Coordinates of C-alpha atoms in Angstrom, one line a residue:
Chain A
X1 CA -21.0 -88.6 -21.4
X2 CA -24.6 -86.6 -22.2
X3 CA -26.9 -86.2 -20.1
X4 CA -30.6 -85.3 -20.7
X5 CA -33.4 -84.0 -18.1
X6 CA -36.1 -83.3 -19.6
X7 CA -39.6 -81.8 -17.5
X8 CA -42.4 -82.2 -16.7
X9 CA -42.8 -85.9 -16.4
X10 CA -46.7 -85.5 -17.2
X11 CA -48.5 -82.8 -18.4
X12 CA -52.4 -82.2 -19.1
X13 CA -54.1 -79.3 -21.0
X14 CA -57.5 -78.6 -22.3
X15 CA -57.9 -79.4 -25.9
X16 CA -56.6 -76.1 -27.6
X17 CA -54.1 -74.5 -25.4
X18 CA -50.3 -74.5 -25.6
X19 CA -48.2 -77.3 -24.4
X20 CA -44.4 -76.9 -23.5
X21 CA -41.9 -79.4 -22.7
X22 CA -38.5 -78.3 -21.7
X23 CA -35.1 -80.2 -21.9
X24 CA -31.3 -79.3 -20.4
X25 CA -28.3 -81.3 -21.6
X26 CA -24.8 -81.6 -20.2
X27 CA -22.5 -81.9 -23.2
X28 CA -21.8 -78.4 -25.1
X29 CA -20.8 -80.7 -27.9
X30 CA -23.7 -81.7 -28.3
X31 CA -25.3 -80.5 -32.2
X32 CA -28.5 -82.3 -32.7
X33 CA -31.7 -82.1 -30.5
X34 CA -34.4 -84.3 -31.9
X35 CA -38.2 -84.6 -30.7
X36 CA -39.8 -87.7 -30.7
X37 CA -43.3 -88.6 -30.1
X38 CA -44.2 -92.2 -28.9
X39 CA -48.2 -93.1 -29.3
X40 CA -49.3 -96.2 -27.1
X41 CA -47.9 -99.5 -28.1
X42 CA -46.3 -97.9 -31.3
X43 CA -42.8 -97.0 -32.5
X44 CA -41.0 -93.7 -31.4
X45 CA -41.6 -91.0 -34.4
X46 CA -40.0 -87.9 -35.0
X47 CA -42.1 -84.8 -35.0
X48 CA -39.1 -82.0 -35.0
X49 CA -35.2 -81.7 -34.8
X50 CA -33.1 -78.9 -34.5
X51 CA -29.3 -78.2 -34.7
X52 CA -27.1 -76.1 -33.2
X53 CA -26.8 -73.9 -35.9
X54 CA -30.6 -72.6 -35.2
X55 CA -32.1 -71.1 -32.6
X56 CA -35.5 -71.9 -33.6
X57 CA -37.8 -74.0 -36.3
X58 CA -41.7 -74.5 -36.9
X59 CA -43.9 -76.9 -38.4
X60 CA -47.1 -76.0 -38.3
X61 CA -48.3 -76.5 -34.6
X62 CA -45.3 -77.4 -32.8
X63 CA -42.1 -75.7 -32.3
X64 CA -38.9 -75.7 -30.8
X65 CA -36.5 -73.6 -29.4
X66 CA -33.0 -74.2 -28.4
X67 CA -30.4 -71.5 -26.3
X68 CA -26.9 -73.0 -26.7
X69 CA -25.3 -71.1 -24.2
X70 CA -27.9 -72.2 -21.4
X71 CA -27.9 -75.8 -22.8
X72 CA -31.4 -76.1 -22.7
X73 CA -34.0 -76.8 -25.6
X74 CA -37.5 -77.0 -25.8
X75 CA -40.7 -78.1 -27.4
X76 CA -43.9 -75.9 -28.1
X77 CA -47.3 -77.1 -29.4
X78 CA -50.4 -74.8 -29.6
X79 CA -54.0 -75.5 -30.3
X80 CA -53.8 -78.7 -28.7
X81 CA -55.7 -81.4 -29.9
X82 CA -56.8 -85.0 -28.6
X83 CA -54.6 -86.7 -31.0
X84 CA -51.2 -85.4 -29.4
X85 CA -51.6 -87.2 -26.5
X86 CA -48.5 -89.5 -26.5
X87 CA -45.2 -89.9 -24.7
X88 CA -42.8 -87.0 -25.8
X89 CA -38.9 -87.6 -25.4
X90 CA -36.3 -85.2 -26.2
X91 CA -33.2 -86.4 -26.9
X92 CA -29.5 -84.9 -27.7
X93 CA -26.3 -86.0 -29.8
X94 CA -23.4 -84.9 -30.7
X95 CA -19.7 -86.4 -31.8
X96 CA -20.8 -90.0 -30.4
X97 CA -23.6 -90.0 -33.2
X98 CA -26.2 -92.1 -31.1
X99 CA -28.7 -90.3 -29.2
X100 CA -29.3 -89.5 -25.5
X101 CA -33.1 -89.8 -24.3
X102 CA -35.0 -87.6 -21.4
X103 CA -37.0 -89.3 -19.3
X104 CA -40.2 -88.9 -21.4
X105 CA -42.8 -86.5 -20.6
X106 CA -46.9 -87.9 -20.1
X107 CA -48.9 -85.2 -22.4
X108 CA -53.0 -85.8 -21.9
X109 CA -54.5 -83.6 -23.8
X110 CA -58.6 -83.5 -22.3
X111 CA -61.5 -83.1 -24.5
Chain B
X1 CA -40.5 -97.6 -48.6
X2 CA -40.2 -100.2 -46.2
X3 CA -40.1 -99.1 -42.5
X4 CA -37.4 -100.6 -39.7
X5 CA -38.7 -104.2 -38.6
X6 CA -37.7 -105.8 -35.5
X7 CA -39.1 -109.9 -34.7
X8 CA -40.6 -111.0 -32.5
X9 CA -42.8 -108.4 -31.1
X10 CA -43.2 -110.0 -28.0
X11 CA -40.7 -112.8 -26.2
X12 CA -41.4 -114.4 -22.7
X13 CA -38.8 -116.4 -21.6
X14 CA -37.2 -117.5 -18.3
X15 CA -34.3 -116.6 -16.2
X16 CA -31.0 -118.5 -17.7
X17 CA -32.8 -118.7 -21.2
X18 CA -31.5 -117.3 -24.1
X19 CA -33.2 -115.1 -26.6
X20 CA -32.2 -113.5 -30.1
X21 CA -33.7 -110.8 -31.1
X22 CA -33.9 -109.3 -34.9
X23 CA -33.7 -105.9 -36.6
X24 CA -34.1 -105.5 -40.4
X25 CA -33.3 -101.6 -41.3
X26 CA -34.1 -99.7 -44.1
X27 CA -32.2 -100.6 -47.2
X28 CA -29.0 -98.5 -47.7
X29 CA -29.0 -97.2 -44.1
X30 CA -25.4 -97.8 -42.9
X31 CA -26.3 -97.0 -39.5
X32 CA -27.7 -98.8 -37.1
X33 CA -28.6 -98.7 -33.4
X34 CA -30.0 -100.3 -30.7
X35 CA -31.3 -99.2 -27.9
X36 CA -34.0 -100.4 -24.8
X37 CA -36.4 -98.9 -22.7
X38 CA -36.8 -100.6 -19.1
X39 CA -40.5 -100.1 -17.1
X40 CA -41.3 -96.5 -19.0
X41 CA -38.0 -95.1 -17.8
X42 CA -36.0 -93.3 -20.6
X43 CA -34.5 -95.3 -23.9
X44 CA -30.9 -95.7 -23.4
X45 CA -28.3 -96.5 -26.1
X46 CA -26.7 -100.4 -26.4
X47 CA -25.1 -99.9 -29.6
X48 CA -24.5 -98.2 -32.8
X49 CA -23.1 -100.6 -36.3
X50 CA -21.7 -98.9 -39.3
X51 CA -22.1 -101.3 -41.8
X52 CA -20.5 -104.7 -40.4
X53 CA -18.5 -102.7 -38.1
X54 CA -19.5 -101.8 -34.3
X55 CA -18.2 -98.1 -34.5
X56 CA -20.1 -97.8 -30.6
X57 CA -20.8 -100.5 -27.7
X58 CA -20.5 -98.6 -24.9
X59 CA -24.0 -99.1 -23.7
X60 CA -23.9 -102.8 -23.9
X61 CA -24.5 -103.6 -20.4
X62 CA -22.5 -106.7 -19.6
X63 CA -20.9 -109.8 -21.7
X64 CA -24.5 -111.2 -21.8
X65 CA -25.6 -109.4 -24.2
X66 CA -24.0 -110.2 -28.0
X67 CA -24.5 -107.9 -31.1
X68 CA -23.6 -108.8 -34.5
X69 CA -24.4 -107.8 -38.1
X70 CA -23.0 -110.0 -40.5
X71 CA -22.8 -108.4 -43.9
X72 CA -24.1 -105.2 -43.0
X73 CA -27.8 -105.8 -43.4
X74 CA -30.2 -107.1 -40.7
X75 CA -28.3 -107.1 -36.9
X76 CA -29.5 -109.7 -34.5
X77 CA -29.0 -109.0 -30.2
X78 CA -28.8 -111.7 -28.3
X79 CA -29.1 -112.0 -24.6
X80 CA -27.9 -115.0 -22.8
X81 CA -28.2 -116.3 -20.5
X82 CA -31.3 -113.9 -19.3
X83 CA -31.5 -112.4 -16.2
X84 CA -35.1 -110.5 -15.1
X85 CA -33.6 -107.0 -15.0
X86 CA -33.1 -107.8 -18.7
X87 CA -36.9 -107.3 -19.2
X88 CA -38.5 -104.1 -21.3
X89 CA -38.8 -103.2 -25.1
X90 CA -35.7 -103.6 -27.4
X91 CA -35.8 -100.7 -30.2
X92 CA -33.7 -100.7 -33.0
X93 CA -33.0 -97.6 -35.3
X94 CA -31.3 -96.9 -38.6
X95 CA -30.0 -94.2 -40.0
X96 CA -28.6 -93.1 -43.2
X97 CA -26.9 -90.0 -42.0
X98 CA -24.3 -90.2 -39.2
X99 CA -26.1 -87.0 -37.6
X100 CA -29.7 -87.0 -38.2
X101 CA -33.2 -88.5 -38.4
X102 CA -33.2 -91.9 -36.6
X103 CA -36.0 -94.2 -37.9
X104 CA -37.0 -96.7 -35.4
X105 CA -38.4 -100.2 -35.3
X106 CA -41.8 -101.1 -33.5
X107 CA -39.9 -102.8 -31.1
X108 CA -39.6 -106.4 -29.3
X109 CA -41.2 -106.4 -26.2
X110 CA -39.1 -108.8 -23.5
X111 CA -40.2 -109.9 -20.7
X112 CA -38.0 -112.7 -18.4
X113 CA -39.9 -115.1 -16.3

């Protein structure tokens, strides 16, 4: 079956720079690579998905890119602000339509 | 729009107890998962309906665990009897694409005494 690693575990920036969270996935099959945000004690929220059709898509501050050949995807967000602090999981799917989680990556963002 | 609801939000039980948990989707979404997420590790699959019908169980992790959505609505999960591995936050998702935006609940936190 898939499986997702997804680094760095935590992450801190100063309010205003970048943030990048990266994500490798074993199943070439897979076709859908979805971002999801998950603020303390609430549900897990979509920020940004991509398929395999792309190799990259923007919504205002975040971004993500995704290299089929290398099986590896990743998230971008610039001008970092408190508010995106949150637990940030990739995940990846493909023919068995439910959806394979990373680990979750810690993003602090200090004032 | 209504959002995906899960009750309760929080269960405490003990070991050998049994406990049901509930998931009302968003109307018309066929698809339905659920999935858990044990001490801040990564959310892993249980299941995926379509409709009535499981189309996915393969994440279930043992015969303790019982899924069912009658009528192709709400989908209850119930564990029994508990064990304390069992512990962490169920979240449910629906769907109304087979590929694409997953919409989850708020979650039912378990914890098993």
């Amino acid at each position: 079956g898939e499986n997702v690693e997804q680094h760095p575990s935590t992450l801190s920036v100063q309010e205003g720079d970048s943030a990048v969270i990266k994500c490798t996935y074993s199943d070439s099959a897979s076709n859908y690579f979805p971002w999801y945000k998950q603020e303390l004690g609430k549900r897990p929220q979509l920020i940004i998905d991509i398929r395999s059709n792309v190799g990259e898509k923007k919504d205002q501050r975040i971004a993500v890119t995704l290299n089929k050949t290398a099986k590896h995807f990743s998230l971008h967000i610039t001008e970092t602000q408190p508010e995106d602090s949150a637990v940030y999981f990739c995940a990846a799917s493909g023919s068995a339509r439910q959806l394979t989680f990373g680990s979750g990556t810690q993003l602090t963002v200090l004032p | 729009e209504a959002g995906v609801t899960q009750f309760p939000s929080h269960s405490v039980i003990e070991k050998g107890q049994t406990v049901t948990l509930r998931c009302d989707p968003i109307s018309g979404h066929d698809n339905l998962y659920w999935y858990r997420r044990v001490m801040g590790k990564e959310i892993k699959f249980l299941l995926h309906f379509v409709k009535e019908s499981k189309q996915d169980e393969s994440g279930m992790p043992n015969n303790r665990f019982l899924a069912e959505r009658t009528g192709g609505t709400y989908s209850t999960l119930k564990v029994q009897p508990a064990e304390l591995e069992d512990s962490g936050v169920y979240f449910c998702a629906s769907s109304q694409a087979p590929i694409g935006e997953q919409y989850f609940g708020p979650g039912t936190r378990l914890t098993v005494t």
